[in-house]
Backbone as ProteinMPNN parsed JSONL, in Angstrom:
{"seq_chain_A": "XXXXXXXXXXXXXXXXXXXXXXXXXXXXXXXXXXXXXXXXXXXXXXXXXXXXXXXXXXXXXXXXXXXXXXXXXXXXXXXXXXXXXXXXXXXXXXXXXXXXXXXXXXXXXXXXXXXXXXXXXXXXXXXXXXXXXXXXXXXXXXXXXXXXXXXXXXXXXXXXXXXXXXXXXXXXXXXXXXXXXXXXXXXXXXXXXXXXXXXXXXXXXXXXXXXXXXXXXXXXX", "coords_chain_A": {"N_chain_A": [[-27.109, -30.955, -43.08], [-23.65, -30.417, -43.273], [-21.87, -27.587, -42.079], [-19.766, -25.309, -43.946], [-17.353, -24.837, -42.661], [-16.63, -27.083, -41.261], [-15.341, -28.895, -42.98], [-13.168, -27.317, -43.604], [-11.907, -27.079, -41.106], [-11.202, -29.717, -40.623], [-9.352, -30.067, -42.652], [-7.391, -28.306, -41.754], [-6.596, -29.622, -39.432], [-5.491, -31.955, -40.496], [-3.336, -30.895, -41.95], [-1.929, -29.851, -39.794], [-1.261, -32.179, -38.422], [0.466, -33.43, -40.223], [2.364, -31.475, -40.974], [2.995, -29.24, -38.9], [4.315, -26.768, -38.792], [3.632, -25.54, -41.115], [1.326, -24.116, -40.867], [-0.221, -20.922, -40.633], [0.076, -18.319, -38.137], [-2.487, -17.416, -37.313], [-3.995, -19.587, -38.043], [-3.185, -21.625, -36.355], [-4.146, -20.529, -34.018], [-6.819, -20.529, -34.664], [-7.357, -23.287, -34.674], [-7.041, -23.825, -31.937], [-9.08, -22.214, -30.795], [-11.22, -23.521, -31.854], [-11.632, -25.683, -30.22], [-12.703, -24.562, -28.018], [-14.9, -23.01, -28.765], [-17.088, -24.713, -29.994], [-18.562, -26.063, -32.985], [-18.675, -23.794, -34.52], [-17.632, -21.324, -36.901], [-14.565, -20.061, -36.461], [-12.587, -18.66, -37.624], [-12.669, -15.856, -38.402], [-12.627, -14.618, -35.846], [-10.191, -15.563, -34.867], [-8.339, -14.339, -36.579], [-8.892, -11.617, -36.068], [-8.34, -11.433, -33.322], [-5.589, -12.013, -33.218], [-4.618, -9.883, -34.715], [-5.385, -7.648, -33.192], [-4.182, -8.143, -30.684], [-1.505, -8.334, -31.401], [0.543, -10.236, -31.382], [1.162, -13.787, -30.998], [2.041, -14.438, -28.396], [1.259, -12.161, -27.011], [-1.428, -12.467, -26.794], [-1.907, -13.838, -24.495], [-2.146, -11.94, -22.556], [-4.224, -10.433, -23.356], [-7.526, -9.051, -23.379], [-9.906, -11.067, -24.292], [-12.584, -10.668, -24.488], [-13.028, -8.388, -25.812], [-13.308, -9.006, -28.421], [-15.764, -9.61, -30.735], [-17.915, -12.318, -30.375], [-16.218, -13.836, -28.91], [-16.083, -14.876, -25.619], [-16.451, -15.373, -22.089], [-15.557, -18.03, -21.939], [-13.45, -18.253, -23.786], [-11.697, -16.434, -22.641], [-11.182, -17.702, -20.219], [-9.973, -19.986, -21.212], [-7.516, -19.098, -22.416], [-6.415, -18.017, -20.151], [-5.995, -20.33, -18.693], [-4.064, -21.556, -20.283], [-1.991, -19.761, -19.937], [-1.482, -20.062, -17.18], [-0.689, -22.698, -17.232], [1.766, -22.553, -18.646], [3.107, -20.972, -16.811], [3.431, -22.701, -14.679], [4.951, -24.69, -15.853], [7.292, -23.328, -16.015], [8.52, -23.454, -13.533], [8.463, -26.083, -12.717], [10.547, -27.788, -12.352], [11.553, -27.182, -9.979], [11.689, -28.157, -6.599], [8.589, -28.707, -5.3], [7.97, -28.757, -2.654], [9.812, -27.2, -1.505], [10.389, -24.44, -2.688], [13.012, -22.832, -3.896], [14.362, -19.71, -4.346], [16.979, -18.371, -5.312], [18.411, -17.052, -7.191], [18.463, -14.479, -9.712], [17.538, -15.417, -12.182], [15.866, -17.544, -11.524], [13.821, -16.257, -10.173], [12.779, -14.665, -12.226], [11.947, -16.638, -13.971], [9.922, -17.799, -12.496], [8.118, -15.694, -12.396], [7.467, -14.833, -14.99], [5.167, -15.727, -16.599], [3.226, -14.958, -14.911], [3.029, -12.164, -14.69], [4.255, -10.851, -16.863], [2.907, -10.651, -19.307], [0.77, -8.967, -19.043], [-1.189, -6.048, -19.802], [-1.333, -3.93, -18.136], [0.591, -2.458, -15.488], [1.944, -4.455, -12.907], [2.791, -4.826, -9.521], [4.654, -6.916, -7.629], [5.486, -9.177, -4.927], [7.872, -11.43, -3.622], [8.179, -13.437, -0.883], [10.665, -14.61, 1.21], [12.368, -17.106, 3.188], [15.146, -17.472, 5.527], [16.77, -19.182, 4.101], [16.192, -18.653, 1.501], [13.889, -19.875, 0.706], [10.698, -20.015, -0.723], [8.119, -18.322, 0.813], [5.787, -17.017, 0.301], [3.772, -15.456, -2.253], [2.701, -12.419, -3.571], [0.503, -10.356, -5.369], [0.653, -7.151, -5.271], [0.104, -4.461, -6.049], [-1.644, -2.77, -8.656], [-1.645, -1.027, -11.676], [-2.084, 1.558, -14.206], [-0.746, 1.558, -17.567], [1.291, 3.445, -17.473], [1.463, 4.346, -14.9], [1.852, 3.629, -11.525], [1.089, 3.024, -8.235], [3.005, 2.513, -5.439], [3.562, 1.345, -2.175], [5.92, 1.434, 0.191], [5.681, 0.968, 2.978], [3.494, -0.746, 3.219], [4.443, -3.017, 1.919], [6.499, -3.709, 3.646], [5.001, -4.353, 5.92], [3.642, -6.604, 4.987], [5.78, -8.307, 4.662], [6.604, -8.707, 7.282], [4.358, -10.021, 8.308], [4.513, -12.35, 6.842], [6.747, -13.412, 7.911], [9.226, -13.091, 6.75], [12.668, -13.198, 5.74], [14.037, -12.356, 3.584], [13.159, -10.355, 0.747], [11.913, -10.248, -2.509], [11.121, -7.968, -4.936], [9.106, -7.172, -7.769], [8.201, -5.93, -10.993], [6.247, -5.519, -13.977], [6.98, -4.295, -17.27], [4.93, -3.194, -19.529], [5.551, -1.984, -21.947], [7.746, -3.253, -22.889], [10.281, -2.37, -22.553], [13.136, -2.934, -20.76], [14.741, -1.414, -19.143], [15.399, 0.289, -16.062], [13.457, 2.967, -14.692], [13.91, 6.352, -13.434], [12.131, 6.587, -11.373], [11.776, 3.904, -10.666], [14.302, 3.322, -9.624], [14.462, 5.109, -7.471], [12.33, 4.198, -5.91], [13.267, 1.649, -5.279], [15.439, 2.247, -3.595], [14.034, 3.366, -1.448], [12.604, 1.132, -0.587], [14.665, -0.575, 0.22], [15.628, 0.785, 2.49], [13.301, 0.891, 4.092], [12.798, -1.821, 4.594], [15.224, -2.658, 5.695], [15.221, -1.397, 8.14], [13.71, -3.092, 9.565], [15.212, -5.298, 9.772], [15.111, -6.853, 7.485], [15.978, -8.119, 4.342], [16.2, -6.634, 1.159], [16.318, -8.558, -1.435], [16.302, -8.437, -4.209], [15.237, -6.493, -7.043], [13.208, -6.844, -9.685], [12.638, -6.208, -13.083], [10.371, -7.168, -15.412], [9.666, -8.435, -18.652], [8.025, -9.628, -21.656], [10.117, -10.352, -23.206], [12.414, -10.583, -21.719], [14.377, -9.867, -18.735], [15.306, -7.503, -16.155], [17.594, -7.303, -13.598], [18.114, -5.754, -10.576], [19.931, -6.604, -8.707], [21.694, -8.297, -10.136], [22.746, -6.472, -11.902], [24.124, -4.986, -10.165], [23.021, -2.747, -8.967], [21.847, -2.675, -6.569]], "CA_chain_A": [[-25.959, -30.634, -43.929], [-22.552, -29.851, -42.508], [-21.435, -26.245, -42.448], [-18.535, -25.311, -44.737], [-16.139, -24.761, -41.853], [-16.24, -28.405, -40.763], [-14.335, -29.397, -43.905], [-11.99, -26.454, -43.442], [-11.225, -27.428, -39.856], [-10.594, -31.036, -40.807], [-8.153, -29.872, -43.472], [-6.387, -27.708, -40.866], [-6.104, -30.664, -38.536], [-4.625, -32.846, -41.275], [-2.1, -30.152, -42.188], [-1.206, -29.759, -38.521], [-0.729, -33.512, -38.111], [1.564, -33.759, -41.129], [3.392, -30.437, -41.028], [2.447, -28.162, -38.07], [4.969, -25.484, -39.063], [3.083, -24.947, -42.34], [0.166, -23.296, -40.532], [-0.021, -19.534, -40.228], [-0.232, -18.107, -36.725], [-3.937, -17.328, -37.086], [-4.57, -20.922, -38.217], [-2.951, -22.33, -35.083], [-5.105, -19.934, -33.089], [-8.132, -21.029, -35.084], [-7.476, -24.653, -34.163], [-7.237, -23.756, -30.491], [-10.415, -21.667, -30.513], [-12.204, -24.516, -32.26], [-11.899, -26.585, -29.095], [-13.437, -23.785, -27.013], [-16.177, -22.601, -29.367], [-17.392, -25.82, -30.898], [-19.686, -25.9, -33.884], [-18.697, -22.449, -35.079], [-16.501, -20.87, -37.701], [-13.841, -19.115, -35.603], [-11.501, -18.049, -38.383], [-12.673, -14.388, -38.274], [-12.2, -14.242, -34.495], [-8.766, -15.866, -34.741], [-7.607, -13.283, -37.286], [-9.052, -10.344, -35.376], [-7.648, -11.508, -32.039], [-4.157, -11.915, -33.471], [-4.332, -8.53, -35.181], [-5.534, -6.7, -32.088], [-3.187, -8.417, -29.638], [-0.202, -7.999, -31.961], [1.37, -11.436, -31.515], [0.597, -14.933, -30.285], [2.336, -14.347, -26.962], [0.501, -11.049, -26.431], [-2.799, -12.911, -26.559], [-1.997, -14.306, -23.111], [-2.493, -10.814, -21.697], [-5.258, -9.64, -24.016], [-8.901, -9.314, -22.952], [-10.581, -11.6, -25.474], [-13.988, -10.226, -24.52], [-13.081, -7.262, -26.738], [-13.569, -9.555, -29.745], [-17.14, -10.089, -30.867], [-17.988, -13.761, -30.548], [-15.385, -14.481, -27.891], [-16.572, -14.47, -24.304], [-15.797, -15.843, -20.876], [-14.889, -19.317, -22.15], [-12.159, -17.998, -24.439], [-10.853, -15.776, -21.646], [-10.77, -18.75, -19.291], [-9.085, -20.891, -21.945], [-6.179, -18.519, -22.522], [-5.922, -17.907, -18.787], [-5.504, -21.654, -18.306], [-2.805, -21.752, -21.016], [-0.984, -18.935, -19.273], [-1.134, -20.706, -15.916], [0.026, -23.918, -17.606], [3.149, -22.178, -18.926], [3.691, -20.476, -15.568], [3.828, -23.855, -13.867], [6.067, -25.339, -16.538], [8.488, -22.531, -15.778], [9.221, -23.797, -12.3], [8.123, -27.435, -12.285], [11.758, -28.514, -11.988], [11.89, -26.824, -8.599], [10.988, -28.975, -5.603], [7.388, -27.99, -4.876], [7.922, -28.689, -1.199], [10.77, -26.184, -1.071], [10.725, -23.601, -3.832], [14.146, -21.988, -3.55], [14.597, -18.668, -5.347], [18.239, -17.79, -4.869], [19.057, -16.411, -8.324], [17.533, -13.657, -10.495], [16.943, -16.229, -13.249], [14.77, -18.337, -10.959], [12.722, -15.338, -9.896], [12.19, -14.285, -13.515], [11.274, -17.83, -14.477], [8.71, -17.949, -11.693], [7.216, -14.56, -12.58], [7.207, -14.453, -16.378], [3.789, -15.916, -17.058], [2.301, -14.388, -13.94], [2.783, -10.734, -14.889], [4.934, -10.242, -18.016], [2.041, -10.468, -20.473], [-0.331, -8.045, -18.762], [-1.124, -4.727, -20.423], [-1.161, -2.974, -17.051], [1.704, -2.796, -14.612], [1.687, -5.123, -11.627], [3.938, -4.823, -8.607], [4.493, -8.127, -6.834], [6.563, -9.45, -3.971], [8.139, -12.801, -3.21], [8.666, -13.433, 0.49], [11.554, -15.759, 1.363], [12.943, -17.286, 4.521], [16.592, -17.259, 5.613], [17.406, -20.031, 3.095], [15.611, -18.246, 0.218], [12.719, -20.695, 0.395], [9.525, -19.178, -0.955], [7.072, -18.374, 1.829], [4.545, -16.498, -0.257], [3.797, -14.585, -3.419], [1.539, -11.532, -3.563], [0.361, -9.296, -6.364], [0.297, -6.113, -4.309], [-0.44, -3.232, -6.634], [-1.923, -2.823, -10.08], [-1.875, 0.321, -12.17], [-2.186, 1.721, -15.64], [0.51, 1.272, -18.254], [2.342, 4.408, -17.151], [1.376, 4.868, -13.536], [1.667, 2.572, -10.548], [1.331, 3.508, -6.872], [3.6, 1.484, -4.593], [3.724, 1.854, -0.826], [6.926, 0.64, 0.897], [5.225, 0.557, 4.304], [2.612, -1.916, 3.075], [5.297, -4.167, 1.598], [7.183, -4.057, 4.893], [4.02, -5.005, 6.778], [3.394, -7.949, 4.448], [6.979, -9.097, 4.927], [6.553, -9.088, 8.7], [3.294, -11.018, 8.439], [5.001, -13.595, 6.227], [7.948, -13.808, 8.642], [10.259, -13.18, 5.723], [14.012, -12.673, 5.972], [14.38, -11.711, 2.316], [12.037, -9.998, -0.122], [12.196, -9.879, -3.904], [9.993, -7.273, -5.544], [9.189, -7.195, -9.229], [7.065, -5.376, -11.724], [6.352, -5.684, -15.422], [6.946, -3.13, -18.142], [4.153, -3.571, -20.73], [6.181, -1.415, -23.142], [8.818, -4.144, -23.328], [11.567, -1.773, -22.187], [13.582, -3.522, -19.495], [15.564, -0.474, -18.386], [14.707, 0.919, -14.931], [13.265, 4.415, -14.752], [14.358, 7.028, -12.219], [11.148, 6.237, -10.346], [12.1, 2.542, -10.237], [15.524, 3.383, -8.812], [14.112, 5.792, -6.22], [11.488, 3.281, -5.14], [14.131, 0.581, -4.765], [16.169, 2.807, -2.447], [13.076, 3.495, -0.338], [12.289, -0.211, -0.096], [15.85, -1.064, 0.937], [15.652, 1.442, 3.798], [12.121, 0.496, 4.87], [12.949, -3.209, 5.029], [16.414, -2.764, 6.535], [14.845, -0.95, 9.487], [13.058, -4.242, 10.201], [16.166, -6.407, 9.606], [14.701, -7.654, 6.337], [16.829, -7.798, 3.198], [15.636, -6.593, -0.185], [17.25, -9.403, -2.179], [16.369, -8.031, -5.614], [14.1, -5.843, -7.693], [13.258, -7.35, -11.052], [11.729, -5.676, -14.089], [10.177, -8.298, -16.308], [8.878, -8.245, -19.871], [7.879, -10.884, -22.396], [11.374, -10.637, -23.904], [13.513, -10.806, -20.794], [14.23, -9.212, -17.442], [16.406, -6.711, -15.615], [17.76, -7.548, -12.17], [18.914, -4.742, -9.88], [21.018, -7.32, -8.021], [22.652, -8.756, -11.138], [23.412, -5.29, -12.467], [24.815, -4.361, -9.036], [22.396, -1.477, -8.609], [21.639, -2.796, -5.124]], "C_chain_A": [[-24.86, -29.969, -43.101], [-22.198, -28.459, -43.02], [-20.074, -26.328, -43.143], [-17.282, -25.384, -43.883], [-15.714, -26.097, -41.275], [-15.147, -29.0, -41.65], [-13.042, -28.618, -43.792], [-11.206, -26.85, -42.199], [-10.546, -28.785, -39.962], [-9.32, -30.935, -41.649], [-7.027, -29.252, -42.654], [-5.755, -28.766, -39.965], [-5.146, -31.608, -39.261], [-3.29, -32.18, -41.573], [-1.25, -30.078, -40.929], [-0.548, -31.092, -38.18], [0.5, -33.839, -38.954], [2.72, -32.764, -41.049], [2.918, -29.212, -40.24], [3.049, -26.792, -38.372], [4.423, -24.809, -40.326], [1.897, -24.029, -42.062], [0.591, -21.865, -40.198], [-0.391, -19.401, -38.748], [-1.736, -18.094, -36.46], [-4.604, -18.695, -37.241], [-4.353, -21.784, -36.978], [-3.947, -21.834, -34.044], [-6.522, -20.41, -33.399], [-8.37, -22.448, -34.579], [-7.766, -24.654, -32.666], [-8.65, -23.281, -30.143], [-11.505, -22.666, -30.882], [-12.553, -25.494, -31.156], [-12.687, -25.887, -27.981], [-14.831, -23.444, -27.512], [-16.554, -23.621, -30.427], [-18.597, -25.501, -31.775], [-19.8, -24.531, -34.505], [-17.482, -22.207, -35.946], [-15.779, -19.785, -36.902], [-12.67, -18.446, -36.324], [-11.504, -16.518, -38.278], [-12.188, -13.915, -36.907], [-10.706, -14.472, -34.296], [-7.93, -14.765, -35.392], [-7.69, -11.956, -36.54], [-8.296, -10.324, -34.052], [-6.145, -11.345, -32.223], [-3.776, -10.497, -33.894], [-4.382, -7.524, -34.036], [-4.471, -6.892, -31.025], [-1.778, -8.088, -30.129], [0.719, -9.177, -32.163], [0.706, -12.572, -30.75], [0.829, -14.819, -28.778], [1.513, -13.252, -26.294], [-0.941, -11.424, -26.145], [-2.986, -13.349, -25.109], [-2.349, -13.184, -22.144], [-3.612, -9.966, -22.264], [-6.644, -10.041, -23.514], [-9.703, -9.76, -24.162], [-12.043, -11.193, -25.559], [-14.153, -8.992, -25.412], [-13.388, -7.705, -28.165], [-14.984, -10.105, -29.791], [-17.146, -11.588, -31.159], [-17.121, -14.537, -29.583], [-15.834, -13.972, -26.523], [-15.75, -15.038, -23.174], [-15.027, -17.142, -21.088], [-13.519, -19.137, -22.794], [-11.185, -17.354, -23.463], [-10.315, -16.792, -20.651], [-9.749, -19.688, -19.939], [-7.661, -20.354, -22.007], [-5.57, -18.268, -21.141], [-5.337, -19.219, -18.306], [-4.179, -21.966, -19.012], [-1.678, -20.989, -20.331], [-0.531, -19.563, -17.958], [-0.338, -21.987, -16.164], [1.504, -23.612, -17.847], [3.851, -21.662, -17.672], [4.202, -21.637, -14.722], [4.952, -24.647, -14.521], [7.377, -24.64, -16.211], [9.23, -22.891, -14.511], [8.882, -25.206, -11.8], [9.348, -28.253, -11.892], [12.224, -28.172, -10.583], [11.075, -27.703, -7.661], [9.798, -28.207, -5.055], [7.289, -27.871, -3.347], [8.869, -27.616, -0.662], [11.219, -25.384, -2.283], [11.811, -22.622, -3.407], [14.386, -20.987, -4.677], [15.82, -17.874, -4.896], [19.017, -17.122, -5.994], [18.029, -15.57, -9.081], [16.816, -14.463, -11.576], [15.76, -17.044, -12.744], [13.555, -17.461, -10.67], [12.007, -14.959, -11.19], [11.415, -15.442, -14.115], [9.929, -18.023, -13.78], [7.662, -16.902, -12.079], [6.742, -14.331, -14.01], [5.737, -14.563, -16.772], [2.754, -15.418, -16.059], [2.005, -12.914, -14.243], [3.334, -10.159, -16.192], [3.999, -9.901, -19.163], [0.882, -9.509, -20.242], [-0.104, -6.69, -19.408], [-1.01, -3.62, -19.386], [-0.003, -3.421, -16.173], [1.203, -3.449, -13.327], [2.958, -5.035, -10.8], [3.725, -5.974, -7.64], [5.672, -8.29, -5.886], [6.65, -10.948, -3.705], [8.759, -12.729, -1.82], [9.414, -14.732, 0.753], [12.07, -15.874, 2.788], [14.461, -17.135, 4.453], [17.357, -18.062, 4.563], [16.901, -19.753, 1.677], [14.467, -19.174, -0.229], [11.501, -19.783, 0.298], [8.462, -19.409, 0.119], [5.725, -17.906, 1.27], [4.787, -15.591, -1.448], [2.54, -13.732, -3.383], [1.618, -10.512, -4.685], [-0.199, -8.103, -5.599], [-0.391, -4.898, -4.908], [-0.625, -3.403, -8.136], [-2.243, -1.421, -10.561], [-2.09, 0.367, -13.66], [-0.827, 1.456, -16.26], [1.631, 2.197, -17.798], [2.283, 4.956, -15.725], [1.046, 3.739, -12.56], [2.027, 3.103, -9.172], [1.829, 2.361, -6.003], [3.902, 2.079, -3.228], [4.694, 0.969, -0.039], [6.447, 0.136, 2.253], [4.363, -0.697, 4.223], [3.419, -3.168, 2.752], [6.031, -4.643, 2.842], [6.241, -4.804, 5.834], [3.735, -6.432, 6.312], [4.585, -8.865, 4.719], [7.004, -9.582, 6.37], [5.521, -10.187, 8.911], [3.74, -12.377, 7.902], [6.21, -14.179, 6.95], [9.12, -13.999, 7.684], [11.587, -12.605, 6.204], [14.482, -11.892, 4.747], [13.098, -11.412, 1.539], [12.578, -9.693, -1.512], [10.954, -9.169, -4.427], [10.191, -7.285, -7.056], [7.993, -6.469, -9.818], [7.313, -5.538, -13.215], [6.359, -4.336, -16.12], [6.202, -3.533, -19.424], [4.761, -3.052, -22.024], [7.242, -2.333, -23.716], [10.202, -3.617, -23.009], [11.993, -2.272, -20.813], [14.379, -2.559, -18.62], [14.783, 0.162, -17.235], [14.578, 2.422, -15.136], [13.843, 5.033, -13.476], [13.427, 6.709, -11.062], [11.426, 4.847, -9.793], [13.296, 2.539, -9.286], [15.24, 4.027, -7.454], [13.287, 4.887, -5.316], [12.33, 2.173, -4.516], [14.907, 1.049, -3.542], [15.259, 2.921, -1.222], [12.741, 2.133, 0.264], [13.447, -0.797, 0.692], [15.865, -0.507, 2.359], [14.49, 0.99, 4.681], [12.258, -0.919, 5.413], [14.143, -3.385, 5.962], [16.12, -2.351, 7.965], [14.19, -2.071, 10.278], [13.934, -5.489, 10.125], [15.723, -7.386, 8.529], [15.491, -7.172, 5.126], [16.024, -7.737, 1.899], [16.631, -7.315, -1.09], [17.377, -8.993, -3.64], [15.112, -7.253, -5.986], [14.223, -6.212, -9.163], [12.208, -6.661, -11.915], [11.593, -6.757, -15.15], [9.293, -7.925, -17.488], [8.754, -9.6, -20.559], [9.193, -11.301, -23.061], [12.54, -10.946, -22.975], [13.3, -10.063, -19.498], [15.487, -8.421, -17.089], [16.428, -6.942, -14.113], [18.651, -6.472, -11.566], [20.112, -5.395, -9.206], [22.099, -7.718, -9.023], [23.439, -7.604, -11.741], [24.117, -4.465, -11.408], [24.315, -2.941, -8.746], [22.079, -1.475, -7.122], [22.64, -3.835, -4.592]], "O_chain_A": [[-25.13, -29.058, -42.319], [-22.222, -28.192, -44.222], [-19.327, -27.287, -42.955], [-16.263, -25.924, -44.313], [-14.572, -26.249, -40.842], [-14.158, -29.539, -41.155], [-11.953, -29.185, -43.873], [-9.979, -26.945, -42.237], [-9.443, -28.976, -39.449], [-8.337, -31.629, -41.391], [-5.86, -29.607, -42.82], [-4.541, -28.794, -39.767], [-4.12, -32.01, -38.711], [-2.237, -32.81, -41.468], [-0.028, -30.218, -40.974], [0.587, -31.127, -37.706], [1.455, -34.446, -38.468], [3.89, -33.145, -41.054], [2.479, -28.235, -40.846], [2.376, -25.772, -38.228], [4.717, -23.641, -40.58], [1.503, -23.247, -42.928], [1.623, -21.636, -39.567], [-1.076, -20.254, -38.185], [-2.203, -18.692, -35.491], [-5.654, -18.943, -36.647], [-5.219, -22.572, -36.596], [-4.518, -22.619, -33.287], [-7.317, -20.659, -32.493], [-9.462, -22.77, -34.11], [-8.628, -25.392, -32.191], [-9.326, -23.874, -29.303], [-12.585, -22.659, -30.292], [-13.641, -26.07, -31.151], [-13.263, -26.542, -27.112], [-15.815, -23.57, -26.783], [-16.352, -23.397, -31.62], [-19.514, -24.782, -31.377], [-20.871, -24.133, -34.963], [-16.43, -22.814, -35.746], [-16.33, -18.705, -36.69], [-11.864, -17.751, -35.705], [-10.442, -15.927, -38.084], [-11.437, -12.945, -36.806], [-10.033, -13.679, -33.639], [-6.935, -14.314, -34.825], [-6.69, -11.254, -36.395], [-7.682, -9.317, -33.699], [-5.5, -10.619, -31.467], [-2.74, -9.976, -33.482], [-3.52, -6.652, -33.928], [-3.916, -5.917, -30.517], [-0.948, -7.615, -29.353], [1.594, -9.133, -33.027], [-0.202, -12.345, -29.951], [-0.075, -15.071, -27.982], [1.111, -13.395, -25.14], [-1.605, -10.771, -25.341], [-4.082, -13.247, -24.558], [-2.802, -13.446, -21.03], [-3.923, -8.902, -21.727], [-6.906, -11.216, -23.257], [-10.132, -8.933, -24.967], [-12.672, -11.36, -26.604], [-15.274, -8.595, -25.73], [-13.694, -6.875, -29.022], [-15.357, -10.96, -28.988], [-16.468, -12.06, -32.072], [-17.265, -15.752, -29.446], [-15.948, -12.765, -26.31], [-14.53, -15.172, -23.269], [-13.969, -17.342, -20.492], [-12.549, -19.785, -22.401], [-9.998, -17.68, -23.451], [-9.141, -16.753, -20.283], [-8.791, -20.124, -19.3], [-6.71, -21.067, -21.688], [-4.35, -18.303, -20.982], [-4.324, -19.243, -17.607], [-3.281, -22.565, -18.42], [-0.568, -21.496, -20.167], [0.662, -19.593, -17.658], [0.571, -22.32, -15.403], [2.384, -24.302, -17.333], [5.048, -21.886, -17.49], [5.275, -21.558, -14.125], [5.806, -25.208, -13.834], [8.433, -25.269, -16.138], [10.435, -22.664, -14.411], [8.999, -25.491, -10.608], [9.237, -29.266, -11.202], [13.158, -28.777, -10.057], [9.897, -27.96, -7.911], [9.97, -27.17, -4.415], [6.606, -26.989, -2.826], [8.746, -27.179, 0.482], [12.294, -25.621, -2.836], [11.551, -21.691, -2.644], [14.589, -21.376, -5.827], [15.715, -16.861, -4.205], [20.145, -16.674, -5.791], [16.846, -15.91, -9.093], [15.64, -14.231, -11.856], [14.769, -17.214, -13.454], [12.414, -17.866, -10.89], [10.778, -14.936, -11.244], [10.349, -15.248, -14.701], [8.93, -18.368, -14.412], [6.465, -17.188, -12.087], [5.71, -13.694, -14.218], [5.139, -13.589, -17.227], [1.553, -15.453, -16.326], [0.872, -12.461, -14.076], [2.917, -9.073, -16.596], [4.261, -8.964, -19.917], [0.092, -9.264, -21.154], [1.033, -6.239, -19.544], [-0.632, -2.496, -19.716], [0.339, -4.602, -16.122], [0.191, -3.053, -12.75], [4.065, -5.158, -11.326], [2.732, -6.006, -6.913], [6.706, -7.636, -6.024], [5.637, -11.636, -3.582], [9.754, -12.033, -1.613], [8.877, -15.82, 0.548], [12.194, -14.88, 3.504], [14.998, -16.714, 3.428], [18.46, -17.68, 4.172], [17.157, -20.534, 0.761], [14.135, -19.234, -1.413], [11.302, -18.896, 1.128], [7.974, -20.523, 0.31], [4.666, -18.347, 1.716], [5.871, -15.034, -1.619], [1.44, -14.249, -3.189], [2.656, -9.891, -4.918], [-1.395, -8.054, -5.313], [-1.35, -4.372, -4.344], [0.148, -4.097, -8.795], [-3.021, -0.705, -9.931], [-2.259, -0.668, -14.304], [0.136, 1.161, -15.552], [2.791, 1.788, -17.74], [2.977, 5.917, -15.393], [0.084, 2.994, -12.751], [3.142, 3.58, -8.96], [1.144, 1.35, -5.853], [4.434, 3.185, -3.129], [4.327, -0.136, 0.358], [6.763, -0.988, 2.645], [4.483, -1.598, 5.053], [3.117, -4.252, 3.251], [6.167, -5.846, 3.066], [6.641, -5.777, 6.473], [3.604, -7.348, 7.123], [4.413, -10.057, 4.976], [7.378, -10.721, 6.648], [5.78, -11.166, 9.611], [3.381, -13.42, 8.448], [6.649, -15.289, 6.651], [9.895, -14.947, 7.804], [11.62, -11.647, 6.977], [15.217, -10.91, 4.855], [12.096, -12.117, 1.659], [13.567, -8.977, -1.67], [9.854, -9.717, -4.364], [11.314, -7.394, -7.547], [6.92, -6.405, -9.217], [8.454, -5.676, -13.655], [5.808, -3.359, -15.614], [6.794, -4.152, -20.308], [4.514, -3.615, -23.091], [7.603, -2.217, -24.887], [11.193, -4.329, -23.173], [11.295, -2.058, -19.822], [14.659, -2.871, -17.463], [13.624, 0.536, -17.414], [15.474, 3.066, -15.682], [14.22, 4.315, -12.549], [13.862, 6.576, -9.918], [11.326, 4.628, -8.586], [13.296, 1.84, -8.273], [15.713, 3.554, -6.42], [13.518, 4.818, -4.108], [12.124, 1.805, -3.359], [15.017, 0.316, -2.558], [15.667, 2.61, -0.103], [12.611, 2.0, 1.481], [13.239, -1.443, 1.719], [16.09, -1.245, 3.318], [14.671, 0.735, 5.872], [11.882, -1.192, 6.553], [14.084, -4.17, 6.909], [16.704, -2.895, 8.902], [14.119, -2.017, 11.506], [13.467, -6.599, 10.379], [15.934, -8.593, 8.644], [15.65, -5.97, 4.913], [15.269, -8.655, 1.577], [17.66, -6.754, -1.466], [18.432, -9.175, -4.247], [14.076, -7.351, -5.33], [15.233, -5.92, -9.802], [11.044, -6.545, -11.53], [12.588, -7.207, -15.719], [8.308, -7.201, -17.346], [9.312, -10.595, -20.096], [9.364, -12.462, -23.434], [13.545, -11.512, -23.406], [12.177, -9.668, -19.182], [16.565, -8.638, -17.641], [15.41, -6.796, -13.437], [19.795, -6.293, -11.984], [21.188, -4.802, -9.14], [23.285, -7.497, -8.78], [24.624, -7.729, -12.049], [24.643, -3.389, -11.692], [25.077, -2.064, -8.339], [22.042, -0.421, -6.486], [22.661, -4.114, -3.393]]}, "name": "protein", "num_of_chains": 1, "seq": "XXXXXXXXXXXXXXXXXXXXXXXXXXXXXXXXXXXXXXXXXXXXXXXXXXXXXXXXXXXXXXXXXXXXXXXXXXXXXXXXXXXXXXXXXXXXXXXXXXXXXXXXXXXXXXXXXXXXXXXXXXXXXXXXXXXXXXXXXXXXXXXXXXXXXXXXXXXXXXXXXXXXXXXXXXXXXXXXXXXXXXXXXXXXXXXXXXXXXXXXXXXXXXXXXXXXXXXXXXXXX"}
């Protein structure tokens, strides 16, 4: 005998096929989870995950293992979705020569890499003289309100990468895009540390799920 949720899921699929916008957010999530956790009623997990994460987009940075019944497969699934969107963000750039010469391109590249995390990440993009991407590194990871960043280490990585320009960026899990005094002080230290090595700090970007702040665009540097 088929479980009750099989009929429910089929009805969801039919509704989605005819009118996808009619589904509630948790129902869309339920459909997705149904492909990961087959043969199970995942409606309770879908509702709880959405409630705990706060929004559909926030799920991309939420640890699904906190939800009873969701394990490594669900975590891997949403990680793959996040990487999928990250690649969509810069697929129009020539993969043989990723040029990041504008704040918008840097933010586009970084959004799905760090914007959705609940902890702060400090990353660096290393570029050659033509702003071609030489490397990307997630250098430091901290709590929501505390992140230790070491300019000397960033300078060393830039030398190793043979970079002419460096773009640094970090996320603000709070969603506030405004730079703090600490952000401004750190930027000044990085400018000096890199300039001593004839390396240019091209930008410092603060990124959130809603947008970004560019020190270069705002003429802070």
